[in-house]
CSV table of C-alpha atoms in Angstrom, one decimal:
chain,number,residue,atom,x,y,z
N,15,MET,CA,0.0,0.0,0.0
N,16,MET,CA,2.9,2.4,0.8
N,17,ARG,CA,4.4,1.6,-2.5
N,18,SER,CA,1.2,2.4,-4.3
N,19,ALA,CA,0.9,5.7,-2.4
N,20,MET,CA,4.5,6.6,-3.4
N,21,VAL,CA,3.8,5.8,-7.1
N,22,LEU,CA,0.7,8.0,-6.9
N,23,VAL,CA,2.7,11.0,-5.4
N,24,VAL,CA,5.4,10.6,-8.0
N,25,GLY,CA,2.9,10.4,-10.8
N,26,ILE,CA,1.2,13.6,-9.6
N,27,CYS,CA,4.6,15.4,-9.4
N,28,VAL,CA,5.4,14.2,-13.0
N,29,LEU,CA,2.1,15.7,-14.2
N,30,ILE,CA,2.8,19.0,-12.6
N,31,PHE,CA,6.4,19.0,-14.0
N,32,SER,CA,5.1,18.2,-17.5
N,33,ALA,CA,2.5,20.9,-17.4
N,34,LEU,CA,4.8,23.5,-16.2
N,35,SER,CA,7.7,22.5,-18.5
N,36,SER,CA,5.4,23.2,-21.5
N,37,LEU,CA,5.3,26.9,-20.5
N,38,ALA,CA,9.0,27.6,-20.6
N,39,SER,CA,8.9,29.5,-23.9
N,40,SER,CA,6.2,31.9,-22.8
N,41,GLY,CA,6.8,35.5,-21.8
N,42,ARG,CA,3.7,35.5,-19.5
N,43,VAL,CA,3.5,32.6,-17.1
N,44,ALA,CA,1.4,31.9,-14.1
N,45,LEU,CA,1.1,29.3,-11.3
N,46,VAL,CA,-2.3,29.1,-9.6
N,47,ILE,CA,-2.8,27.0,-6.4
N,48,GLY,CA,-6.1,26.6,-4.6
N,49,ASN,CA,-6.3,24.6,-1.4
N,50,SER,CA,-9.7,23.6,-0.2
N,51,ALA,CA,-9.7,20.0,0.9
N,52,TYR,CA,-7.6,20.0,4.1
N,53,SER,CA,-7.1,16.7,5.8
N,54,GLN,CA,-6.9,17.9,9.4
N,55,VAL,CA,-9.3,20.9,9.4
N,56,GLU,CA,-12.7,21.7,7.9
N,57,LYS,CA,-12.8,22.0,4.1
N,58,ILE,CA,-13.2,25.5,2.7
N,59,ARG,CA,-15.1,25.8,-0.6
N,60,ASN,CA,-13.8,29.0,-2.1
N,61,PRO,CA,-10.1,28.3,-2.8
N,62,GLY,CA,-10.8,25.6,-5.4
N,63,ASN,CA,-13.4,27.8,-7.2
N,64,ASP,CA,-11.1,30.8,-6.9
N,65,ALA,CA,-8.1,29.0,-8.5
N,66,THR,CA,-10.2,27.7,-11.4
N,67,ALA,CA,-11.6,31.1,-12.2
N,68,ILE,CA,-8.3,33.0,-11.8
N,69,GLY,CA,-6.6,30.4,-14.0
N,70,ALA,CA,-9.2,30.8,-16.7
N,71,ALA,CA,-9.0,34.7,-16.5
N,72,LEU,CA,-5.2,34.6,-16.8
N,73,ARG,CA,-5.4,32.3,-19.8
N,74,ARG,CA,-7.7,34.7,-21.6
N,75,MET,CA,-5.2,37.4,-20.9
N,76,GLY,CA,-2.5,35.5,-22.8
N,77,PHE,CA,-0.7,33.8,-19.8
N,78,GLU,CA,0.4,30.2,-19.9
N,79,VAL,CA,-1.1,28.9,-16.7
N,80,THR,CA,-0.8,25.8,-14.5
N,81,VAL,CA,-3.6,25.3,-11.9
N,82,VAL,CA,-2.9,23.0,-9.0
N,83,HIS,CA,-5.8,22.0,-6.7
N,84,ASP,CA,-5.4,20.8,-3.1
N,85,ALA,CA,-1.6,20.7,-3.1
N,86,THR,CA,0.1,18.6,-0.5
N,87,LYS,CA,3.6,19.7,0.7
N,88,VAL,CA,5.3,17.5,-1.9
N,89,GLU,CA,3.1,18.8,-4.7
N,90,PHE,CA,3.4,22.4,-3.5
N,91,ASP,CA,7.2,22.2,-3.4
N,92,SER,CA,7.4,20.4,-6.8
N,93,ALA,CA,5.2,23.0,-8.4
N,94,LEU,CA,7.3,25.9,-7.1
N,95,SER,CA,10.6,24.2,-8.1
N,96,THR,CA,9.5,23.6,-11.6
N,97,PHE,CA,7.8,27.0,-12.0
N,98,SER,CA,11.1,28.6,-10.9
N,99,ASP,CA,12.7,27.2,-14.0
N,100,VAL,CA,9.8,28.1,-16.2
N,101,ALA,CA,9.6,31.7,-15.0
N,102,ALA,CA,13.3,32.4,-15.5
N,103,GLY,CA,13.5,35.1,-18.2
N,104,ALA,CA,9.7,35.6,-18.4
N,105,ASP,CA,8.3,39.1,-19.0
N,106,ILE,CA,5.7,38.7,-16.4
N,107,ALA,CA,5.2,35.9,-13.8
N,108,VAL,CA,2.1,35.6,-11.6
N,109,VAL,CA,1.6,33.3,-8.6
N,110,PHE,CA,-1.9,33.1,-7.1
N,111,TYR,CA,-2.5,31.2,-3.9
N,112,ALA,CA,-5.9,30.7,-2.1
N,113,GLY,CA,-6.1,28.7,1.1
N,114,HIS,CA,-4.9,28.7,4.7
N,115,GLY,CA,-1.8,30.6,5.8
N,116,MET,CA,-0.3,32.0,8.9
N,117,GLU,CA,2.4,34.2,10.4
N,118,LEU,CA,4.7,32.7,13.0
N,119,ASN,CA,7.5,34.6,14.7
N,120,GLY,CA,7.5,37.2,11.9
N,121,SER,CA,7.7,34.7,9.0
N,122,ASN,CA,4.8,33.9,6.6
N,123,TYR,CA,3.7,30.3,5.9
N,124,LEU,CA,1.3,28.9,3.3
N,125,ILE,CA,-0.3,25.7,4.4
N,126,PRO,CA,-0.6,22.6,2.2
N,127,THR,CA,-3.6,20.3,2.5
N,128,ASP,CA,-1.8,17.5,4.3
N,129,ALA,CA,-0.3,19.6,7.1
N,130,THR,CA,-1.0,18.5,10.6
N,131,LEU,CA,0.8,21.3,12.5
N,132,SER,CA,0.3,19.7,15.9
N,133,THR,CA,3.2,21.8,17.1
N,134,ASP,CA,4.7,25.0,16.0
N,135,ALA,CA,8.0,23.3,15.3
N,136,GLN,CA,6.3,21.6,12.4
N,137,ALA,CA,5.7,24.9,10.6
N,138,THR,CA,9.0,24.8,8.8
N,139,SER,CA,8.7,21.1,7.7
N,140,GLU,CA,5.0,20.9,6.8
N,141,THR,CA,4.3,24.3,5.2
N,142,VAL,CA,5.7,26.5,2.3
N,143,THR,CA,7.2,29.8,3.3
N,144,LEU,CA,6.4,33.0,1.4
N,145,ASP,CA,10.1,33.3,0.9
N,146,ASN,CA,10.1,30.1,-1.1
N,147,VAL,CA,7.3,31.5,-3.3
N,148,LEU,CA,9.3,34.7,-3.9
N,149,ASN,CA,12.5,32.7,-4.6
N,150,ALA,CA,10.5,30.9,-7.3
N,151,VAL,CA,10.1,34.1,-9.3
N,152,ARG,CA,13.4,35.6,-8.5
N,153,SER,CA,14.8,35.0,-12.0
N,154,VAL,CA,11.9,36.6,-13.9
N,155,LYS,CA,13.1,39.2,-16.3
N,156,GLY,CA,10.2,41.6,-15.8
N,157,LEU,CA,7.4,42.0,-13.4
N,158,ARG,CA,6.7,39.5,-10.6
N,159,ILE,CA,3.2,39.4,-9.0
N,160,VAL,CA,2.3,37.3,-6.0
N,161,LEU,CA,-1.4,37.2,-5.1
N,162,LEU,CA,-2.2,35.7,-1.7
N,163,ASP,CA,-5.9,35.1,-0.7
N,164,VAL,CA,-5.3,33.7,2.7
N,165,TYR,CA,-8.5,32.5,4.4
N,166,ARG,CA,-10.2,33.3,7.6
N,167,LYS,CA,-8.8,32.8,11.0
N,168,ASN,CA,-6.2,30.1,11.0
N,169,PRO,CA,-7.8,26.9,12.3
N,170,PHE,CA,-4.5,25.3,13.0
N,171,VAL,CA,-3.5,27.8,15.7
N,172,LEU,CA,-5.8,26.4,18.4
N,173,LYS,CA,-4.4,22.9,18.1
N,174,MET,CA,-0.7,23.9,17.7
N,175,LYS,CA,1.3,23.1,20.8
N,176,PRO,CA,4.3,25.4,21.6
N,177,ASN,CA,7.7,23.9,21.2
N,178,GLY,CA,8.9,25.1,24.5
N,179,ALA,CA,10.4,28.4,23.3
N,180,SER,CA,8.4,31.6,23.3
N,181,ARG,CA,6.5,32.1,20.1
N,182,SER,CA,4.4,34.8,18.4
N,183,ILE,CA,1.5,33.8,16.1
N,184,GLY,CA,-0.1,36.8,14.3
N,185,ARG,CA,-3.4,37.2,12.7
N,186,GLY,CA,-3.1,36.9,8.9
N,187,LEU,CA,0.3,37.5,7.3
N,188,ALA,CA,3.2,39.7,8.3
N,189,GLY,CA,4.3,42.6,6.1
N,190,ILE,CA,7.3,42.3,3.8
N,191,GLU,CA,9.9,44.5,2.1
N,192,PRO,CA,9.5,44.2,-1.7
N,193,THR,CA,12.5,44.0,-4.0
N,194,PRO,CA,12.5,45.8,-7.4
N,195,ASN,CA,9.9,44.8,-10.0
N,196,LEU,CA,7.8,42.9,-7.4
N,197,LEU,CA,4.2,43.4,-6.3
N,198,VAL,CA,2.8,41.2,-3.5
N,199,SER,CA,-0.9,41.6,-2.8
N,200,TYR,CA,-2.5,40.4,0.4
N,201,SER,CA,-6.3,39.8,0.4
N,202,ALA,CA,-6.3,41.5,3.8
N,203,GLU,CA,-3.8,44.0,5.3
N,204,ALA,CA,-0.9,42.7,7.4
N,205,GLY,CA,-2.1,41.3,10.7
N,206,ALA,CA,-5.7,40.9,9.5
N,207,THR,CA,-7.6,37.9,8.1
N,208,ALA,CA,-9.8,37.6,5.0
N,209,ASN,CA,-13.5,37.1,5.4
N,210,GLY,CA,-15.2,33.9,4.4
N,211,VAL,CA,-18.5,34.5,2.6
N,212,ASP,CA,-21.3,32.3,1.4
N,213,SER,CA,-20.6,32.6,-2.3
N,214,ASP,CA,-18.6,30.9,-5.0
N,215,HIS,CA,-15.6,33.2,-4.6
N,216,SER,CA,-13.9,35.2,-1.9
N,217,PRO,CA,-14.4,39.0,-1.9
N,218,TYR,CA,-10.7,39.4,-3.0
N,219,THR,CA,-11.0,37.0,-5.8
N,220,GLU,CA,-14.3,38.5,-6.9
N,221,GLY,CA,-12.4,41.9,-7.1
N,222,LEU,CA,-9.6,40.4,-9.1
N,223,LEU,CA,-12.0,38.7,-11.5
N,224,LYS,CA,-13.9,42.0,-11.9
N,225,PHE,CA,-10.8,44.1,-12.9
N,226,LEU,CA,-8.0,41.8,-14.1
N,227,GLU,CA,-9.2,41.6,-17.7
N,228,MET,CA,-10.2,45.3,-18.0
N,229,PRO,CA,-8.2,46.5,-21.0
N,230,GLY,CA,-5.8,49.4,-20.5
N,231,LEU,CA,-6.0,49.4,-16.7
N,232,GLU,CA,-2.6,50.1,-15.3
N,233,VAL,CA,-1.5,47.7,-12.6
N,234,ASN,CA,-1.5,50.3,-9.8
N,235,PHE,CA,-5.0,51.4,-10.7
N,236,LEU,CA,-6.1,47.8,-11.0
N,237,PHE,CA,-5.3,47.0,-7.4
N,238,ARG,CA,-6.8,50.2,-6.1
N,239,ARG,CA,-10.0,49.2,-7.7
N,240,VAL,CA,-9.8,45.7,-6.2
N,241,SER,CA,-9.1,47.3,-2.7
N,242,ALA,CA,-12.2,49.6,-3.0
N,243,TYR,CA,-14.3,46.7,-4.2
N,244,VAL,CA,-13.4,44.4,-1.3
N,245,ARG,CA,-13.9,47.1,1.3
N,246,ASN,CA,-17.4,47.8,-0.1
N,247,LYS,CA,-18.2,44.1,-0.4
N,248,THR,CA,-17.2,43.5,3.2
N,249,ASP,CA,-18.7,46.7,4.7
N,250,GLY,CA,-15.2,47.9,5.6
N,251,GLN,CA,-14.2,44.7,7.4
N,252,GLN,CA,-11.5,43.7,4.9
N,253,THR,CA,-8.9,45.8,3.1
N,254,PRO,CA,-6.4,44.3,0.6
N,255,PHE,CA,-2.9,45.7,0.8
N,256,GLU,CA,0.0,45.7,-1.7
N,257,TYR,CA,3.7,45.7,-1.1
N,258,SER,CA,5.4,46.9,-4.3
N,259,SER,CA,8.5,48.2,-5.9
N,260,LEU,CA,7.4,48.8,-9.5
N,261,PRO,CA,9.1,50.3,-12.5
N,262,GLU,CA,8.5,54.0,-13.3
N,263,GLU,CA,6.9,53.2,-16.7
N,264,PRO,CA,3.2,52.1,-16.6
N,265,VAL,CA,2.5,48.3,-16.5
N,266,TYR,CA,-0.6,46.7,-18.1
N,267,LEU,CA,-1.6,43.1,-17.4
N,268,SER,CA,-4.4,43.4,-20.0
N,269,PRO,CA,-3.3,46.0,-22.5
N,270,SER,CA,-5.8,47.8,-24.7
N,271,SER,CA,-5.1,48.2,-28.4
N,272,ALA,CA,-4.2,51.8,-27.7
N,273,THR,CA,-1.4,50.8,-25.2
N,274,ASN,CA,0.2,48.6,-27.8
N,275,LEU,CA,0.5,51.5,-30.3
N,276,PRO,CA,2.9,54.4,-30.3
N,277,ALA,CA,1.5,57.6,-28.8
N,278,THR,CA,-0.4,59.6,-31.4
N,279,LYS,CA,-0.3,63.4,-31.7
N,280,ALA,CA,-3.5,65.3,-31.1
N,281,GLN,CA,-4.4,68.7,-32.5
N,282,MET,CA,-3.4,72.0,-30.9
N,283,VAL,CA,-3.5,75.6,-32.0
N,284,LEU,CA,-1.7,78.7,-30.7
N,285,TYR,CA,-3.8,81.8,-31.2
N,286,GLU,CA,-2.1,85.2,-31.0
N,287,GLU,CA,-3.7,88.5,-31.0
N,288,ARG,CA,-2.4,91.1,-33.6
N,289,VAL,CA,-2.7,94.8,-33.1
N,290,GLY,CA,-5.0,96.3,-35.7
N,291,MET,CA,-6.2,92.8,-36.9
N,292,PRO,CA,-9.8,91.7,-36.3
N,293,GLU,CA,-8.9,88.1,-36.0
N,294,PRO,CA,-5.9,86.4,-34.2
N,295,THR,CA,-3.3,84.5,-36.1
N,296,ALA,CA,-3.6,80.7,-35.7
N,297,LEU,CA,-0.5,78.6,-35.6
N,298,ALA,CA,-0.9,74.8,-35.9
N,299,GLY,CA,0.9,72.5,-33.4
N,300,SER,CA,0.5,69.1,-31.8
N,301,VAL,CA,0.1,67.6,-28.3
N,302,THR,CA,1.1,64.1,-27.2
N,303,TRP,CA,-0.6,62.8,-24.1
N,304,SER,CA,1.0,60.2,-21.7
N,305,ILE,CA,0.5,58.9,-18.2
N,306,ASP,CA,3.2,58.0,-15.7
N,307,MET,CA,3.4,56.9,-12.1
N,308,ARG,CA,5.1,59.0,-9.4
N,309,THR,CA,6.1,57.1,-6.2
N,310,ASP,CA,6.6,59.0,-2.9
N,311,ALA,CA,8.9,58.2,0.0
N,312,LYS,CA,6.3,55.9,1.5
N,313,GLY,CA,6.0,53.8,-1.6
N,314,HIS,CA,2.6,55.2,-2.6
N,315,SER,CA,2.2,55.5,-6.4
N,316,ASP,CA,0.0,58.1,-8.0
N,317,PRO,CA,-0.8,58.8,-11.7
N,318,VAL,CA,0.6,61.9,-13.4
N,319,VAL,CA,-0.9,63.1,-16.7
N,320,ARG,CA,1.4,64.9,-19.2
N,321,GLY,CA,0.7,66.7,-22.4
N,322,HIS,CA,3.8,67.5,-24.5
N,323,MET,CA,3.1,70.5,-26.9
N,324,GLU,CA,5.0,71.6,-29.9
N,325,ILE,CA,4.4,74.7,-32.0
N,326,PRO,CA,7.1,74.6,-34.8
N,327,GLN,CA,6.4,78.0,-36.3
N,328,ARG,CA,7.3,79.6,-32.9
N,329,ASN,CA,10.0,77.1,-32.0
N,330,LEU,CA,8.1,76.8,-28.8
N,331,THR,CA,7.5,73.6,-26.7
N,332,ALA,CA,5.6,73.3,-23.5
N,333,VAL,CA,4.5,70.5,-21.0
N,334,LEU,CA,1.2,70.5,-19.2
N,335,THR,CA,1.3,68.2,-16.1
N,336,LEU,CA,-1.7,67.2,-13.9
N,337,GLU,CA,-1.3,65.3,-10.6
N,338,ARG,CA,-3.1,65.0,-7.3
N,339,ASN,CA,-1.9,67.4,-4.6
N,340,THR,CA,0.0,65.7,-1.8
N,341,ASP,CA,1.4,68.9,-0.1
N,342,PRO,CA,-0.8,69.6,2.9
N,343,SER,CA,0.5,73.2,2.9
N,344,ILE,CA,-1.4,73.8,-0.4
N,345,ALA,CA,-5.2,74.0,-0.1
N,346,ALA,CA,-5.8,72.2,-3.4
N,347,SER,CA,-7.1,68.9,-4.6
N,348,HIS,CA,-5.0,68.7,-7.8
N,349,LEU,CA,-2.2,70.7,-9.3
N,350,PHE,CA,-1.5,71.6,-12.9
N,351,GLU,CA,2.0,72.8,-14.0
N,352,LEU,CA,2.7,74.5,-17.3
N,353,SER,CA,6.4,74.7,-18.2
N,354,PHE,CA,7.8,76.3,-21.4
N,355,GLN,CA,11.0,75.9,-23.4
N,356,ILE,CA,11.4,79.2,-25.3
N,357,ALA,CA,14.0,79.6,-28.1
N,358,ALA,CA,16.2,82.7,-28.3
N,359,GLY,CA,14.5,85.5,-30.2
N,360,PHE,CA,11.0,84.4,-29.3
N,361,GLU,CA,8.7,87.1,-30.8
N,362,GLY,CA,6.7,87.6,-27.6
N,363,GLY,CA,9.8,88.1,-25.5
N,364,GLY,CA,8.8,85.2,-23.2
N,365,ILE,CA,5.8,84.2,-21.1
N,366,ASN,CA,4.6,86.6,-18.6
N,367,SER,CA,1.6,84.8,-17.0
N,368,TRP,CA,-0.9,81.9,-17.2
N,369,THR,CA,-4.2,83.1,-15.9
N,370,SER,CA,-6.7,80.2,-16.0
N,371,MET,CA,-7.8,77.0,-17.7
N,372,SER,CA,-11.1,76.1,-19.4
N,373,MET,CA,-12.6,72.9,-20.6
N,374,LYS,CA,-14.9,72.7,-23.7
N,375,THR,CA,-16.7,70.2,-25.9
N,376,THR,CA,-15.3,71.4,-29.3
N,377,GLU,CA,-12.5,73.6,-30.5
N,378,GLY,CA,-14.9,76.5,-31.3
N,379,ALA,CA,-17.1,76.2,-28.2
N,380,ARG,CA,-17.1,78.5,-25.2
N,381,GLY,CA,-15.4,76.7,-22.4
N,382,ASP,CA,-16.1,76.5,-18.6
N,383,MET,CA,-13.3,77.6,-16.4
N,384,LEU,CA,-11.9,75.2,-13.8
N,385,ILE,CA,-12.4,76.5,-10.2
N,386,ALA,CA,-8.7,77.2,-9.5
N,387,VAL,CA,-6.0,79.8,-8.7
N,388,ALA,CA,-3.1,80.4,-11.0
N,389,GLY,CA,0.4,81.4,-10.0
N,390,LYS,CA,3.9,82.1,-11.4
N,391,VAL,CA,6.8,80.0,-10.1
N,392,THR,CA,9.5,81.1,-12.5
N,393,ASP,CA,9.6,82.8,-15.9
N,394,THR,CA,9.0,79.4,-17.6
N,395,LEU,CA,7.0,77.5,-15.0
N,396,TYR,CA,3.4,78.2,-13.9
N,397,MET,CA,1.0,76.5,-11.5
N,398,LEU,CA,-2.7,76.1,-11.3
N,399,ALA,CA,-4.2,74.9,-8.0
N,400,LEU,CA,-7.6,73.3,-8.2
N,401,ASN,CA,-10.0,74.2,-5.4
N,402,GLY,CA,-10.2,71.4,-2.9
N,403,LEU,CA,-13.7,72.1,-1.5
N,404,PRO,CA,-16.0,69.1,-2.2
N,405,ASP,CA,-18.4,70.9,-4.6
N,406,ALA,CA,-15.6,72.6,-6.5
N,407,ARG,CA,-13.6,69.4,-6.7
N,408,ALA,CA,-16.5,67.4,-8.1
N,409,LYS,CA,-17.2,70.1,-10.7
N,410,ASN,CA,-13.5,70.3,-11.8
N,411,ILE,CA,-13.2,66.5,-12.1
N,412,GLU,CA,-16.4,66.3,-14.1
N,413,LEU,CA,-15.1,68.9,-16.5
N,414,LEU,CA,-11.7,67.3,-16.8
N,415,GLY,CA,-13.3,63.9,-17.5
N,416,LYS,CA,-16.1,64.8,-19.9
N,417,ARG,CA,-14.7,67.7,-22.0
N,418,ARG,CA,-12.4,67.0,-25.0
N,419,TRP,CA,-10.8,70.4,-25.5
N,420,ILE,CA,-8.7,72.6,-23.3
N,421,ASP,CA,-8.0,76.4,-23.4
N,422,LEU,CA,-4.9,77.8,-21.7
N,423,PRO,CA,-4.9,81.6,-21.9
N,424,ILE,CA,-1.4,83.2,-21.5
N,425,PHE,CA,0.2,86.6,-21.8
N,426,TYR,CA,3.6,87.3,-23.5
N,427,GLN,CA,6.1,89.6,-21.9
N,428,ASN,CA,5.4,92.2,-24.6
N,429,GLY,CA,1.8,92.3,-23.5
N,430,THR,CA,0.4,90.2,-26.3
N,431,ARG,CA,-2.5,87.9,-25.4
N,432,ALA,CA,-2.3,84.3,-26.7
N,433,LEU,CA,-4.3,81.1,-26.3
N,434,LEU,CA,-3.2,77.5,-26.3
N,435,THR,CA,-6.1,75.3,-27.4
N,436,LEU,CA,-5.5,71.6,-27.0
N,437,GLU,CA,-7.4,68.5,-28.1
N,438,LYS,CA,-7.3,65.4,-25.9
N,439,GLY,CA,-7.8,63.0,-28.8
N,440,GLU,CA,-8.0,59.2,-28.1
N,441,ASP,CA,-4.8,59.1,-26.1
N,442,GLY,CA,-5.8,62.1,-24.0
N,443,GLU,CA,-9.2,60.7,-23.3
N,444,ARG,CA,-7.6,57.4,-22.2
N,445,VAL,CA,-5.0,58.9,-19.9
N,446,PHE,CA,-7.4,61.4,-18.2
N,447,ASN,CA,-9.9,58.7,-17.6
N,448,GLN,CA,-7.4,56.3,-16.2
N,449,ALA,CA,-6.0,58.9,-13.8
N,450,ILE,CA,-9.5,60.1,-12.7
N,451,GLN,CA,-10.7,56.5,-12.1
N,452,ALA,CA,-7.5,55.7,-10.1
N,453,TRP,CA,-8.0,58.8,-7.9
N,454,ALA,CA,-11.7,57.9,-7.4
N,455,SER,CA,-10.8,54.4,-6.3
N,456,ASP,CA,-8.1,55.5,-4.0
N,457,ASP,CA,-10.3,58.2,-2.5
N,458,LEU,CA,-13.1,55.6,-1.9
N,459,ALA,CA,-10.6,53.3,-0.1
N,460,ARG,CA,-9.3,56.1,2.0
N,461,THR,CA,-12.8,57.3,2.9
N,462,ASP,CA,-13.7,53.8,4.0
N,463,GLY,CA,-10.7,53.8,6.3
N,464,GLY,CA,-8.5,51.9,3.9
N,465,ASN,CA,-4.8,52.1,3.4
N,466,ALA,CA,-4.5,52.3,-0.4
N,467,GLN,CA,-0.9,51.7,-1.4
């Protein structure tokens, strides 16, 4: 009988190895593990369903995926060992785990289905450490994502006998320090446990399934939406948390067709008044929109929208930047910066002021001004602070999201009035919407008492 059991275990490991080995040539690989049928504690329904659904979603997104259900210690170790070879050199690698886990003396452990854990000394021999999971994706060329949907209160804790030495068993998982190009997402913040619900999927997995496949959703924005979704789903009882050290450039798990194409130039026109002329002169230019992420000292990433303008006939370039205000000394919700690069001999002598900003539906329409205060920083740098009061903020965000054209009135140093009129175009619509949606999700999580990363 023992021989038959050994043959069965070896056979299962060979199947896992064969499945994972077939992924080696892919740039997007994933290992998905769902542990439901524990031998020593009550079975939990969600992890098996969660693993099946997440695996299917990742396949639709172009990942080569291996799904392992009810992994024993041997099967868990085997899957990680083989996936380590498969993931080496991959562009993106994802590991998803749903099941029981725990923190013991500051270390995190994922619990296979055959664990007994009758004493805390068995943690190192009967479980899989989070460090082992992270080591399995260490050789990935690009982004590494580890998603941990650790379930409920750990049922093993009550039966674990201490090994004589003092011990510390925490609720949920302990925090970690991420290395570059790594994002680790917990279904509940460090020291907290995820809620079990009477549904096919956990709240965290439901959030992932809702947003993972959304085209053109940058990864930071994706997890903010998941966090807000889970908090709402659980009435504020559960808040996912991310530990990340991501690259500066945007990362898309499910790119839209627009993100696969080079940035396109939208229309812009520089209008200049002329003394004695009934109509201003109109000089054609272009604006290219982009979105970047800015990370503060605490590791919190926030979107930054940029519009790069070029007016060849004036040899003039400018950059319009929009970001959320994080300076408590400035009473503003968001900040625009307008910076100029002016060639020698510029006809207007330079830029003297930027007075306001209006949003409009078409190039020829009369715009509505944003509720804001403008100011001069240097001769080539100007700032517009959007009013932070709730009604003003809501109005400004609505204008920024719905209007397709922008007016920037400026004065030259020689007293001439001018107007920069910018079109968003498809790229501009996309980046403004992404930024606004990310801010809204983050604000919702913070309002609910969350800790959006």
